[in-house]
């Protein structure tokens, strides 16, 4: 707009200057002008002059402004296109550089893994040496060199596989106590997580383990010398031991077995009762997970999984069930456990059977009392019968 105003001012000055010059040039002294000159002057004054018109000048200015704007827009578009092209080139260069660095990283990783694998094979496949640096002969020493390495590597890998999959020792529990010490008649194997405690998380406290209602009374009811209590779980020892120290301050739990004592089968840590060093006819396993006891299901007493509800009374009923086995002096607990294994909730069935048994005993006691009354009436002396 400023450019248009300035151009208009210049054109006005040019127009005024031309007009003044024409007027001064055409003017002559009056005495010297002839008739012909007067006629020419009159003709010149009546004819249309070639003065520039303001409208055409404004049109030219507007067209110049439009051309300038179009040129500016073209320059801006060209600049934007060049910047976009430059950004695309930079992005392409960055992608190529990233791809090249990734290839270098893969190559370095491959070299590192190759060196590590070679060193591992060497360490596993080399023979053992004594303190003087002499080779210790083994069963593979007489084989060809590469076969020796293969056999030794295979042996070591099998060892580490067994170390992960099998229990850490052949006997998980020590031998039963001998006289004069008292060995409990039954071994009670308990799962810890979701049976005695439940992991709980809140914003205010974070992770913590919640005690199941009645756990203190349960441990006291089945404590030695009635049952040999063993905690057998797939949790890590660093998690289990502090929890059990707080859960059992009286020391009712005799042994604690954690993940290294389990057998890894089909992706699950399974309790290996055969390694307990106990008579399986006297072993009772309380658990909620069938996968954990699938090697010895006949010794398992399956309960519903506790989810942390406060109105739970399962441990009270479980204590009564175990007390019944103890007082009945069952010779092989597997017979009793197999019977209750067919029910979804064996404790409910046990409570129903106990209720029926108590009713039956009460009926028998009533019958005995009635029979005793009849006998007493028969034994009365003759002089008392008439009264």
XYZ file of C-alpha atoms in Angstrom:
387
model
C 0.000 0.000 0.000
C 2.895 2.375 0.775
C 4.457 1.505 -2.570
C 1.197 2.377 -4.386
C 0.897 5.722 -2.586
C 4.480 6.635 -3.356
C 4.027 5.785 -7.065
C 0.855 7.906 -7.244
C 2.693 10.910 -5.831
C 5.488 10.605 -8.432
C 2.987 10.406 -11.321
C 1.166 13.484 -10.056
C 4.400 15.459 -9.984
C 5.235 14.383 -13.537
C 1.753 15.347 -14.743
C 1.914 18.807 -13.161
C 5.364 19.415 -14.593
C 4.295 18.484 -18.120
C 1.266 20.705 -17.901
C 3.325 23.687 -16.776
C 5.919 23.205 -19.460
C 3.298 23.017 -22.207
C 1.636 26.157 -20.943
C 4.879 28.102 -20.858
C 5.984 26.950 -24.280
C 2.718 27.798 -26.017
C 2.503 31.290 -24.521
C 3.921 34.147 -26.644
C 3.832 37.881 -26.451
C 0.475 39.271 -27.564
C 1.837 41.728 -30.024
C 3.738 39.238 -32.095
C 0.995 36.580 -32.524
C -0.501 36.564 -36.015
C -3.905 35.470 -37.101
C -2.663 32.098 -38.229
C -0.967 31.556 -34.918
C -4.147 32.564 -33.144
C -6.083 30.049 -35.169
C -3.484 27.406 -34.445
C -3.573 28.296 -30.767
C -7.339 28.015 -30.784
C -7.109 24.650 -32.509
C -4.510 23.414 -30.123
C -6.539 24.493 -27.148
C -9.673 22.703 -28.367
C -8.007 19.421 -29.338
C -7.537 16.554 -26.886
C -4.074 16.476 -25.421
C -1.984 13.402 -24.718
C -1.835 13.948 -20.953
C -1.563 10.765 -18.895
C -4.795 9.737 -17.197
C -4.974 8.881 -13.474
C -7.276 5.861 -14.039
C -4.848 4.142 -16.376
C -2.020 4.878 -13.983
C -3.944 3.356 -11.015
C -4.693 0.303 -13.135
C -1.016 -0.060 -13.921
C -0.166 0.354 -10.265
C -2.719 -2.330 -9.242
C -1.359 -4.697 -11.872
C 2.175 -4.018 -10.610
C 1.056 -4.741 -7.052
C -0.606 -8.003 -8.147
C 2.492 -9.002 -10.036
C 4.625 -8.223 -6.987
C 2.317 -10.258 -4.750
C 2.330 -13.179 -7.184
C 6.101 -12.989 -7.365
C 6.288 -12.946 -3.564
C 3.972 -15.918 -3.315
C 5.993 -17.791 -5.912
C 9.186 -16.982 -4.035
C 7.648 -18.151 -0.720
C 6.367 -21.361 -2.327
C 9.755 -21.965 -3.896
C 11.465 -21.349 -0.563
C 9.050 -23.678 1.239
C 9.550 -26.351 -1.405
C 13.312 -26.042 -1.106
C 13.081 -26.288 2.704
C 10.815 -29.348 2.440
C 13.220 -30.940 -0.002
C 16.088 -30.190 2.335
C 14.212 -31.741 5.274
C 13.422 -34.834 3.209
C 17.063 -35.167 2.281
C 18.090 -34.800 5.930
C 15.494 -37.363 7.034
C 16.671 -39.764 4.363
C 20.257 -39.251 5.449
C 19.262 -39.887 9.096
C 17.428 -43.081 8.139
C 20.393 -44.304 6.189
C 22.695 -43.458 9.080
C 20.392 -45.238 11.571
C 20.183 -48.277 9.322
C 23.931 -48.311 8.965
C 24.421 -48.031 12.732
C 21.889 -50.808 13.314
C 23.756 -53.044 10.894
C 26.975 -52.241 12.716
C 25.264 -53.091 16.013
C 24.002 -56.418 14.682
C 27.429 -57.219 13.341
C 29.067 -56.367 16.678
C 26.442 -58.410 18.536
C 27.035 -61.356 16.214
C 30.779 -61.141 16.739
C 30.330 -60.877 20.502
C 27.944 -63.843 20.586
C 30.271 -65.870 18.411
C 33.204 -65.178 20.711
C 31.089 -65.932 23.780
C 29.748 -69.176 22.304
C 33.252 -70.276 21.333
C 34.544 -69.539 24.837
C 31.575 -71.394 26.400
C 32.196 -74.452 24.245
C 35.876 -74.332 25.174
C 35.135 -74.090 28.898
C 32.576 -76.890 28.848
C 34.503 -79.131 26.485
C 38.031 -78.872 27.830
C 39.349 -81.540 30.223
C 39.889 -80.828 33.889
C 43.340 -80.115 35.282
C 44.872 -80.889 38.657
C 46.735 -78.419 40.844
C 49.984 -79.094 38.950
C 48.442 -78.390 35.553
C 48.232 -82.026 34.441
C 45.220 -83.279 32.507
C 42.814 -85.408 34.534
C 41.739 -88.426 32.509
C 38.007 -89.071 32.121
C 35.827 -91.462 30.119
C 36.207 -89.327 26.999
C 39.997 -88.959 26.960
C 40.575 -91.769 24.446
C 38.087 -90.401 21.901
C 38.949 -88.104 18.969
C 39.422 -84.431 19.846
C 36.144 -83.072 18.496
C 34.181 -86.012 19.883
C 35.712 -85.374 23.291
C 34.519 -81.779 23.182
C 31.025 -82.829 22.057
C 30.649 -85.470 24.775
C 31.886 -83.195 27.547
C 29.645 -80.303 26.439
C 26.645 -82.643 26.346
C 27.446 -83.961 29.815
C 27.719 -80.457 31.277
C 24.501 -79.285 29.638
C 22.641 -82.313 30.996
C 24.004 -81.517 34.450
C 22.752 -77.917 34.352
C 19.416 -79.056 32.930
C 18.933 -81.449 35.821
C 20.002 -78.718 38.212
C 17.120 -76.548 36.984
C 14.462 -79.222 36.518
C 15.111 -81.544 39.456
C 15.154 -80.866 43.217
C 18.403 -79.573 44.595
C 18.978 -82.711 46.714
C 17.814 -86.314 46.818
C 16.375 -86.094 50.348
C 14.442 -82.894 50.963
C 13.833 -83.723 54.634
C 16.123 -85.381 57.161
C 15.455 -88.888 58.369
C 12.523 -89.348 60.782
C 13.312 -88.862 64.438
C 14.234 -91.913 66.468
C 13.364 -92.822 70.030
C 13.444 -91.122 72.551
C 12.487 -88.193 70.314
C 8.896 -87.987 69.152
C 8.235 -88.229 65.432
C 4.680 -87.030 64.544
C 2.607 -89.807 62.957
C 1.584 -87.735 59.921
C 3.379 -85.230 57.686
C 1.274 -82.221 56.720
C 2.548 -80.407 53.602
C 1.061 -76.921 53.158
C 1.190 -74.397 50.341
C 1.853 -70.859 51.555
C 0.535 -68.497 48.842
C -3.278 -68.222 48.669
C -3.658 -70.873 51.353
C -2.158 -69.303 54.486
C -1.465 -65.800 53.120
C -2.604 -63.768 50.138
C -0.553 -61.112 48.281
C -2.380 -57.790 48.346
C -1.498 -54.393 46.824
C -2.856 -50.944 47.626
C -1.744 -47.392 46.835
C -1.080 -46.624 50.490
C 0.827 -49.781 51.513
C 2.123 -51.261 48.260
C 2.631 -55.028 48.190
C 1.960 -56.933 51.388
C 0.820 -60.421 52.435
C -2.496 -60.761 54.213
C -3.011 -63.478 56.831
C -5.917 -65.810 56.327
C -8.554 -65.733 59.082
C -7.861 -68.456 61.647
C -4.293 -69.224 60.542
C -2.899 -68.867 64.079
C -5.522 -71.202 65.555
C -4.997 -73.659 62.703
C -1.246 -73.910 63.218
C -1.727 -74.344 66.939
C -4.366 -77.069 66.426
C -2.184 -79.212 64.134
C 1.189 -78.385 65.704
C 3.683 -81.113 66.631
C 3.587 -83.742 67.988
C 0.298 -84.255 66.158
C 1.509 -83.363 62.648
C 4.888 -82.660 61.130
C 4.178 -79.343 59.404
C 6.134 -78.623 56.202
C 5.752 -75.517 54.029
C 6.361 -76.547 50.406
C 5.983 -73.754 47.849
C 7.296 -72.643 44.471
C 8.100 -69.141 45.745
C 11.677 -67.933 46.157
C 13.326 -68.316 49.546
C 13.965 -64.583 49.905
C 10.189 -64.081 49.781
C 9.127 -67.073 51.871
C 11.419 -66.927 54.890
C 10.547 -63.403 56.147
C 6.832 -64.124 55.747
C 7.028 -67.383 57.692
C 9.106 -65.747 60.427
C 6.281 -63.268 60.982
C 3.505 -65.823 60.435
C 4.848 -68.495 62.808
C 6.552 -66.872 65.806
C 6.001 -70.031 67.918
C 7.891 -72.311 65.544
C 5.092 -74.760 64.740
C 6.388 -75.137 61.169
C 9.224 -77.653 61.271
C 10.588 -77.416 57.700
C 10.486 -74.927 54.819
C 10.919 -76.033 51.199
C 11.048 -73.434 48.423
C 11.482 -73.365 44.622
C 14.838 -75.158 44.500
C 13.134 -78.202 46.053
C 10.503 -78.495 43.285
C 10.645 -80.397 40.012
C 10.158 -78.373 36.823
C 7.723 -80.301 34.602
C 5.934 -78.907 31.510
C 6.485 -75.319 32.548
C 5.292 -75.811 36.154
C 7.095 -76.161 39.470
C 5.730 -79.429 40.853
C 6.047 -80.710 44.419
C 8.048 -83.944 44.382
C 6.700 -85.903 47.340
C 8.910 -88.848 46.471
C 11.929 -86.820 47.589
C 10.471 -85.935 51.003
C 12.065 -88.989 52.667
C 8.735 -89.869 54.288
C 6.216 -92.715 54.041
C 3.658 -91.476 51.492
C 0.864 -93.313 53.275
C 1.259 -90.758 56.071
C 1.710 -87.631 53.907
C -1.152 -85.143 53.408
C -0.692 -82.264 50.930
C -3.029 -79.275 51.208
C -3.046 -77.173 48.021
C -5.360 -75.359 45.610
C -3.357 -75.920 42.414
C -3.669 -79.330 40.766
C -0.545 -78.706 38.659
C 1.565 -78.465 41.793
C 0.671 -81.977 42.970
C 0.159 -83.790 39.668
C 2.990 -86.261 40.399
C 1.151 -87.546 43.507
C -2.538 -86.610 43.223
C -3.576 -89.381 45.618
C -1.887 -87.497 48.490
C -3.532 -84.153 47.692
C -6.455 -82.538 49.460
C -7.578 -79.742 47.136
C -9.183 -76.609 48.552
C -10.642 -73.551 46.827
C -8.145 -70.753 46.309
C -8.387 -67.994 48.914
C -8.718 -64.540 47.349
C -8.384 -62.458 50.518
C -11.993 -62.307 51.826
C -12.297 -61.727 55.575
C -15.330 -63.965 56.187
C -13.432 -67.172 55.366
C -13.677 -70.147 57.798
C -11.903 -72.799 55.750
C -8.954 -73.277 58.109
C -11.268 -74.062 61.038
C -12.978 -76.813 59.039
C -9.624 -78.071 57.779
C -8.329 -78.368 61.340
C -11.386 -80.443 62.258
C -10.815 -82.707 59.233
C -7.180 -83.316 60.147
C -8.082 -83.931 63.774
C -10.566 -86.574 62.641
C -7.849 -88.383 60.669
C -5.530 -88.202 63.675
C -8.067 -89.546 66.168
C -9.198 -92.261 63.752
C -5.583 -93.455 63.433
C -5.879 -93.894 59.667
C -3.251 -96.303 58.373
C -3.185 -94.983 54.806
C -4.401 -91.428 54.327
C -4.548 -91.912 50.561
C -7.760 -93.922 50.914
C -9.494 -91.043 52.698
C -8.062 -88.409 50.331
C -9.100 -90.377 47.242
C -12.661 -90.521 48.534
C -12.862 -86.743 49.032
C -11.011 -85.981 45.805
C -14.156 -86.719 43.781
C -15.960 -83.669 45.246
C -15.483 -80.068 44.152
C -15.530 -78.850 47.759
C -14.344 -81.737 49.943
C -14.621 -79.782 53.202
C -18.336 -79.221 52.663
C -18.786 -82.941 52.101
C -16.735 -83.664 55.227
C -18.960 -81.329 57.254
C -22.059 -83.070 55.907
C -20.658 -86.530 56.735
C -19.697 -85.366 60.216
C -23.206 -83.999 60.775
C -24.731 -87.334 59.720
C -22.285 -89.224 61.912
C -23.123 -87.087 64.951
C -26.834 -87.597 64.362
C -26.291 -91.329 64.091
C -24.288 -91.367 67.306
C -26.990 -89.358 69.057
C -29.657 -91.833 67.913
C -27.566 -94.730 69.150
C -27.090 -93.040 72.504
C -30.855 -92.484 72.794
C -31.490 -96.129 72.001
C -28.952 -97.196 74.604
C -30.594 -94.986 77.195
C -34.006 -96.469 76.391
C -32.637 -100.017 76.658
C -30.999 -99.192 79.979
C -34.305 -97.896 81.330
C -36.034 -101.155 80.330
C -33.346 -103.224 82.006
C -33.532 -101.162 85.164
C -37.305 -101.619 85.300
C -36.876 -105.388 85.005
C -34.323 -105.508 87.787
C -36.578 -103.796 90.361
C -37.417 -105.877 93.464
C -40.890 -107.303 93.804
C -41.793 -105.118 96.770
C -41.004 -101.972 94.712
C -43.060 -102.939 91.672
C -46.392 -102.626 93.483
C -45.688 -99.127 94.603
